[in-house]
Amino acid sequence: MSQPLTMIRPDDWHLHLRDGPVLTTTVGHSAKQFARAIIMPNLKKPVTTTELAMAYRDRILAAIPDGLAFSPLMTLYLTDDTSIEEIKRAGNSKHIVALKLYPAGATTNSSSGVSDIECTYSILEEMIEFNMPLLIHGEVTDPSIDIFDREKIFIERHLEPLTRRYPELKIVLEHITTHDAVAYVEEGNSTLAATITPHHLLLNRNAMLVGGIHPHHYCLPVLKRERHRQALVKAATGGNPRFFLGTDSAPHEIASKESGCGCAGIYSAHAALELYTEIFEAAVASFHGADFYGLPRNKETISLVKRPWVSPESYQFGEEGTVRPFRAGEALDWTLYANLHRTIQ
Ligand code: NCD
Ligand code: ZN
């Protein structure tokens, strides 16, 4: 067995756990891998208030397997109707750490999202008072814009004016996919950061479209050209503290993915660190995310070993459903120590 790779246990700065019985699977997987995670609020009934977020947090805590420590960092879903009072409540709660901005209609469960960013200015000003970050799904919804260009155009049309107007607002551009986003964040000031997913580091759009349509590689923002993937790898491994890990693990019931109109989202929580380690081979963990959010750095360590295992074809997802994970039925090179029992010999 090769030398194990030991690192400080990382955090996932962008995660979809969903709700209800599926929490057993999703929380179980993430709690094994990560110390903390930023929990996305795009439930079917979006998490728009502190009260809803606290109730959701309780359901997540109840699903943490015995013996594992995992802290869900809650977010609120920004809508056209979010009030200043709600921001004050969230800002005063130690469990709500950020607000999420979905342009209305941009992705899964985003229909209650923001229709015009300019209408949220008073909310953003209140968030600055509490030093709460704004997490952005950075894609335009303009039907005339090609889906492969939606991130780049979002930066030009919306992010640039926003960062100019509010340089002190902490912004995380979520799950970036293009060299344009990498360049924009690199040139930005210390209040602008970005998360990068394992699938955008490992795959380009061929993985979705060559040899047939591969619905399990469909996510939003959609996979891009190889040169964009290479820019992401460079950013993720380059040491800039404003790029950090966010899986965007986003499970959907298998039938909703393998469909005439399949849902966007890739489930990677079962093997997130093993997948990132393929890219990094070292130094997956970093303190970049914790430092940006102003949270303490983790102290506990976690180890991986270079030993292959085959990812299951599916996991149980709720009482009757199944979810097909990233790399289903395929070998992964790295194994978490905690999962050594599943290694093929
Ligand atoms: C996410 C989901 O399914 O909730 N889907 C995805 O493709 N990433 C939503 C999102 O983060 O866009
Ligand atoms: Zn997401």
Coordinates of C-alpha atoms and ligand atoms in Angstrom, one line a residue:
M1 CA 0.0 0.0 0.0
S2 CA 1.4 3.4 -0.9
Q3 CA 2.0 6.2 1.6
P4 CA -1.3 7.5 2.9
L5 CA -2.2 11.1 2.3
T6 CA -3.2 12.8 5.5
M7 CA -4.8 16.3 5.5
I8 CA -6.9 18.5 7.8
R9 CA -10.5 17.4 7.3
P10 CA -11.9 19.7 4.6
D11 CA -15.3 21.5 4.4
D12 CA -17.7 21.4 1.5
W13 CA -18.6 25.0 0.6
H14 CA -21.5 24.1 -1.7
L15 CA -23.8 21.1 -1.0
H16 CA -27.3 20.0 -1.8
L17 CA -28.6 17.6 0.8
R18 CA -32.3 17.7 -0.2
D19 CA -34.9 16.8 2.5
G20 CA -36.9 14.0 4.0
P21 CA -35.9 10.3 4.0
V22 CA -33.1 10.9 1.5
L23 CA -31.1 12.7 4.2
T24 CA -30.1 9.4 5.6
T25 CA -28.0 8.8 2.4
T26 CA -26.9 12.4 1.6
V27 CA -26.0 13.4 5.2
G28 CA -24.3 10.0 5.8
H29 CA -22.0 10.4 2.8
S30 CA -21.1 14.1 3.4
A31 CA -20.6 13.6 7.2
K32 CA -18.0 10.9 6.5
Q33 CA -16.0 13.2 4.2
F34 CA -16.4 16.7 5.5
A35 CA -16.4 18.6 8.8
R36 CA -18.8 21.3 7.7
A37 CA -20.8 22.1 4.6
I38 CA -22.7 25.1 3.3
I39 CA -26.2 23.8 2.7
M40 CA -28.0 25.0 -0.3
P41 CA -31.6 26.3 0.3
N42 CA -33.2 25.2 -3.0
L43 CA -35.6 22.7 -1.5
K44 CA -39.0 22.3 -3.3
K45 CA -40.3 24.8 -0.8
P46 CA -37.3 27.1 -0.7
V47 CA -35.6 27.9 2.6
T48 CA -36.5 31.6 2.7
T49 CA -36.6 32.3 6.4
T50 CA -34.4 31.8 9.4
E51 CA -37.2 29.8 11.0
L52 CA -37.4 27.4 8.0
A53 CA -33.5 27.1 8.0
M54 CA -33.4 26.2 11.6
A55 CA -36.1 23.5 11.2
Y56 CA -34.1 22.2 8.2
R57 CA -30.9 22.2 10.2
D58 CA -32.6 20.1 12.9
R59 CA -33.6 17.5 10.3
I60 CA -30.0 17.4 9.0
L61 CA -28.6 17.1 12.5
A62 CA -31.0 14.2 13.2
A63 CA -29.6 12.4 10.1
I64 CA -25.9 12.5 11.1
P65 CA -24.7 8.9 11.7
D66 CA -23.6 8.1 15.3
G67 CA -19.9 8.9 15.9
L68 CA -19.5 11.5 13.2
A69 CA -19.2 15.2 13.7
F70 CA -20.7 17.3 11.0
S71 CA -21.8 21.0 11.1
P72 CA -24.4 22.2 8.5
L73 CA -23.8 25.9 7.8
M74 CA -27.2 27.1 6.7
T75 CA -28.1 29.6 3.9
L76 CA -31.3 31.5 3.0
Y77 CA -32.8 31.6 -0.5
L78 CA -33.1 35.2 -1.7
T79 CA -36.4 36.0 -3.4
D80 CA -37.9 39.2 -4.7
D81 CA -39.8 39.4 -1.4
T82 CA -37.0 38.9 1.1
S83 CA -37.3 41.5 3.8
I84 CA -34.7 43.5 5.7
E85 CA -36.1 42.1 9.0
E86 CA -35.3 38.6 7.6
I87 CA -31.7 39.5 6.9
K88 CA -31.4 40.9 10.5
R89 CA -32.8 37.6 11.9
A90 CA -30.4 35.6 9.7
G91 CA -27.5 37.9 10.5
N92 CA -28.1 37.5 14.3
S93 CA -28.4 33.7 14.0
K94 CA -25.0 31.9 14.4
H95 CA -26.2 29.1 12.2
I96 CA -27.1 31.1 9.1
V97 CA -24.0 32.1 7.3
A98 CA -24.9 33.3 3.9
L99 CA -27.7 34.1 1.3
K100 CA -28.0 32.4 -2.0
L101 CA -29.0 34.2 -5.2
Y102 CA -30.6 32.2 -7.9
P103 CA -31.6 34.1 -11.0
A104 CA -35.2 33.1 -11.4
G105 CA -35.4 30.0 -13.7
A106 CA -31.6 29.4 -13.9
T107 CA -31.5 25.9 -12.4
T108 CA -33.3 23.3 -10.3
N109 CA -35.9 24.7 -7.9
S110 CA -35.0 28.3 -8.8
S111 CA -38.4 29.6 -9.9
S112 CA -38.8 31.6 -6.7
G113 CA -35.4 33.2 -7.3
V114 CA -34.6 36.8 -8.0
S115 CA -36.0 38.4 -11.1
D116 CA -33.9 41.6 -11.0
I117 CA -30.7 41.9 -9.0
E118 CA -31.1 45.7 -8.8
C119 CA -34.3 45.1 -6.7
T120 CA -32.2 43.4 -4.0
Y121 CA -29.9 46.4 -3.4
S122 CA -31.3 47.3 0.0
I123 CA -31.0 43.6 1.1
L124 CA -27.4 43.5 0.0
E125 CA -26.7 46.7 2.0
E126 CA -28.1 45.0 5.1
M127 CA -26.0 41.9 4.4
I128 CA -22.9 44.1 4.3
E129 CA -23.8 45.3 7.8
F130 CA -23.6 41.7 9.0
N131 CA -20.6 40.7 6.8
M132 CA -22.8 37.9 5.3
P133 CA -21.6 36.6 1.9
L134 CA -23.9 36.5 -1.1
L135 CA -23.6 33.1 -2.9
I136 CA -24.4 33.5 -6.6
H137 CA -25.5 31.0 -9.2
G138 CA -23.8 33.0 -12.0
E139 CA -25.8 32.3 -15.2
V140 CA -28.1 34.6 -17.1
T141 CA -31.5 33.2 -18.0
D142 CA -31.9 35.3 -21.2
P143 CA -33.3 32.8 -23.7
S144 CA -31.3 34.4 -26.5
I145 CA -28.0 33.5 -24.8
D146 CA -26.5 30.2 -25.7
I147 CA -26.3 27.9 -22.7
F148 CA -22.5 27.6 -23.0
D149 CA -22.1 31.4 -22.7
R150 CA -24.5 32.0 -19.8
E151 CA -21.8 32.2 -17.1
K152 CA -19.5 34.6 -19.1
I153 CA -22.5 36.9 -19.9
F154 CA -23.6 36.9 -16.3
I155 CA -20.2 38.2 -15.3
E156 CA -20.4 41.0 -17.8
R157 CA -24.0 42.0 -17.3
H158 CA -24.5 41.4 -13.6
L159 CA -21.4 40.5 -11.6
E160 CA -19.3 43.4 -12.8
P161 CA -21.9 46.1 -11.9
L162 CA -22.5 44.4 -8.6
T163 CA -18.8 44.2 -7.5
R164 CA -18.3 47.8 -8.7
R165 CA -21.3 49.1 -6.7
Y166 CA -20.6 47.0 -3.5
P167 CA -16.8 46.3 -3.3
E168 CA -17.3 45.5 0.4
L169 CA -19.9 42.8 -0.2
K170 CA -18.5 39.3 0.2
I171 CA -19.5 37.3 -2.9
V172 CA -18.9 33.6 -3.8
L173 CA -19.4 32.9 -7.5
E174 CA -20.5 29.3 -7.2
H175 CA -19.4 26.3 -9.2
I176 CA -17.4 28.2 -11.8
T177 CA -16.9 26.5 -15.2
T178 CA -15.0 28.9 -17.5
H179 CA -11.6 30.5 -17.8
D180 CA -13.6 33.8 -17.9
A181 CA -14.8 33.2 -14.4
V182 CA -11.3 32.2 -13.2
A183 CA -9.8 35.4 -14.7
Y184 CA -12.6 37.6 -13.2
V185 CA -12.1 36.2 -9.7
E186 CA -8.3 36.4 -10.0
E187 CA -8.5 40.0 -10.9
G188 CA -11.2 40.8 -8.2
N189 CA -10.5 42.1 -4.8
S190 CA -10.4 40.1 -1.6
T191 CA -14.2 40.0 -1.1
L192 CA -14.7 37.9 -4.3
A193 CA -14.2 34.1 -4.2
A194 CA -15.3 31.1 -6.2
T195 CA -16.1 27.4 -5.6
I196 CA -15.0 24.6 -7.9
T197 CA -16.7 21.2 -8.2
P198 CA -15.0 17.8 -8.8
H199 CA -16.9 17.2 -12.0
H200 CA -15.9 20.4 -13.6
L201 CA -12.3 19.6 -12.7
L202 CA -12.5 16.1 -14.1
L203 CA -14.8 16.4 -17.1
N204 CA -15.3 18.5 -20.2
R205 CA -18.5 18.6 -22.3
N206 CA -17.4 15.5 -24.4
A207 CA -18.2 13.4 -21.3
M208 CA -21.8 14.6 -21.7
L209 CA -22.3 14.4 -25.4
V210 CA -19.8 12.0 -27.1
G211 CA -21.1 8.5 -28.0
G212 CA -24.6 9.3 -26.9
I213 CA -26.2 11.6 -24.3
H214 CA -25.0 10.9 -20.8
P215 CA -27.6 12.3 -18.5
H216 CA -25.6 11.6 -15.4
H217 CA -23.0 14.1 -16.6
Y218 CA -25.6 16.8 -17.1
C219 CA -25.4 19.6 -14.5
L220 CA -25.7 23.4 -14.3
P221 CA -23.6 25.3 -15.2
V222 CA -23.2 22.8 -18.0
L223 CA -19.8 21.2 -18.6
K224 CA -17.6 23.3 -20.9
R225 CA -14.7 22.9 -23.4
E226 CA -11.4 21.3 -22.4
R227 CA -9.6 24.7 -22.2
H228 CA -12.0 25.8 -19.6
R229 CA -11.5 22.7 -17.6
Q230 CA -7.8 23.3 -17.7
A231 CA -8.2 26.8 -16.4
L232 CA -10.2 25.5 -13.5
V233 CA -7.5 22.9 -12.6
K234 CA -4.9 25.6 -12.7
A235 CA -7.0 27.9 -10.4
A236 CA -7.8 25.1 -8.0
T237 CA -4.2 24.0 -7.6
G238 CA -2.6 27.4 -7.9
G239 CA -2.8 28.4 -4.2
N240 CA -5.0 31.5 -4.7
P241 CA -7.0 31.7 -1.4
R242 CA -10.1 32.8 -3.2
F243 CA -10.7 29.5 -4.9
F244 CA -12.1 26.7 -2.7
L245 CA -13.8 23.4 -2.7
G246 CA -17.6 23.1 -3.2
T247 CA -18.9 19.8 -4.6
D248 CA -22.3 21.0 -5.7
S249 CA -23.2 17.4 -5.1
A250 CA -26.9 17.5 -6.3
P251 CA -28.7 14.2 -6.2
H252 CA -31.8 13.4 -8.2
E253 CA -33.8 10.3 -8.3
I254 CA -32.5 8.1 -11.1
A255 CA -35.7 8.3 -13.1
S256 CA -35.6 12.1 -13.2
K257 CA -32.1 11.9 -14.7
E258 CA -32.7 9.2 -17.2
S259 CA -35.7 11.0 -18.8
G260 CA -36.8 12.7 -22.0
C261 CA -36.1 16.0 -20.0
G262 CA -33.5 15.0 -17.5
C263 CA -32.8 17.1 -14.4
A264 CA -29.5 18.9 -13.9
G265 CA -27.2 17.8 -11.1
I266 CA -24.5 15.2 -10.3
Y267 CA -24.3 13.3 -7.1
S268 CA -20.6 13.1 -5.9
A269 CA -20.9 13.2 -2.1
H270 CA -20.2 9.5 -1.8
A271 CA -16.6 10.0 -3.0
A272 CA -16.0 13.7 -3.1
L273 CA -12.5 13.6 -1.6
E274 CA -11.4 10.7 -3.6
L275 CA -12.5 12.5 -6.8
Y276 CA -10.7 15.8 -5.8
T277 CA -7.6 13.9 -4.9
E278 CA -7.4 12.6 -8.4
I279 CA -6.8 16.1 -9.5
F280 CA -4.6 17.3 -6.7
E281 CA -2.8 14.1 -5.6
A282 CA -1.9 16.3 -2.6
A283 CA -3.2 19.3 -0.8
V284 CA -6.9 18.9 -1.4
A285 CA -7.7 20.4 1.9
S286 CA -7.0 24.1 2.3
F287 CA -8.0 26.8 4.7
H288 CA -9.2 29.0 1.9
G289 CA -13.0 28.5 2.4
A290 CA -12.9 28.8 6.2
D291 CA -10.7 31.9 6.0
F292 CA -13.0 33.6 3.5
Y293 CA -16.1 32.9 5.6
G294 CA -14.2 34.0 8.8
L295 CA -14.8 30.6 10.4
P296 CA -12.2 28.7 12.5
R297 CA -9.9 26.3 10.6
N298 CA -10.5 22.6 11.2
K299 CA -8.0 20.7 13.3
E300 CA -9.0 17.1 12.8
T301 CA -7.2 15.2 10.1
I302 CA -8.4 12.7 7.5
S303 CA -6.5 10.2 5.4
L304 CA -6.7 8.7 1.9
V305 CA -4.7 5.9 0.5
K306 CA -4.0 5.2 -3.2
R307 CA -6.0 2.0 -3.5
P308 CA -8.7 1.3 -6.0
W309 CA -12.3 0.7 -5.2
V310 CA -15.4 0.5 -7.4
S311 CA -18.1 3.0 -6.8
P312 CA -21.6 1.4 -6.4
E313 CA -24.0 1.6 -9.3
S314 CA -26.6 3.2 -7.0
Y315 CA -27.5 4.2 -3.5
Q316 CA -30.8 4.1 -1.8
F317 CA -32.5 7.4 -2.0
G318 CA -35.4 7.7 0.3
E319 CA -37.7 4.8 1.0
E320 CA -38.2 3.6 -2.6
G321 CA -35.9 5.6 -4.8
T322 CA -32.3 5.2 -6.0
V323 CA -29.6 7.7 -7.0
R324 CA -26.8 7.0 -9.4
P325 CA -23.6 8.5 -8.2
F326 CA -20.7 10.0 -10.2
R327 CA -18.4 7.2 -11.6
A328 CA -21.1 4.6 -10.9
G329 CA -19.7 1.1 -11.4
E330 CA -16.2 2.5 -12.2
A331 CA -12.9 2.3 -10.3
L332 CA -11.6 5.2 -8.3
D333 CA -7.9 5.4 -7.5
W334 CA -8.1 6.8 -4.0
T335 CA -10.0 5.5 -0.9
L336 CA -10.8 7.3 2.3
Y337 CA -9.4 5.5 5.3
A338 CA -12.8 5.4 6.8
N339 CA -14.0 3.5 3.8
L340 CA -11.2 1.0 3.5
H341 CA -13.5 -2.0 4.0
R342 CA -15.1 -1.4 0.6
T343 CA -11.7 -1.5 -1.2
I344 CA -11.2 -4.3 -3.8
Q345 CA -8.1 -6.3 -3.0
Ligands
NCD1 C1 -28.4 21.8 -8.6 C2 -29.6 21.1 -8.0 O1 -30.0 20.0 -8.6 O2 -30.1 21.5 -7.0 N1 -28.2 21.3 -9.9 C3 -27.0 21.4 -10.6 O3 -27.0 21.0 -11.8 N2 -25.9 21.9 -10.1 C4 -28.7 23.3 -8.6 C5 -27.5 24.2 -8.9 O4 -26.6 24.3 -8.1 O5 -27.5 24.7 -10.0
ZN2 ZN -25.6 23.8 -6.5

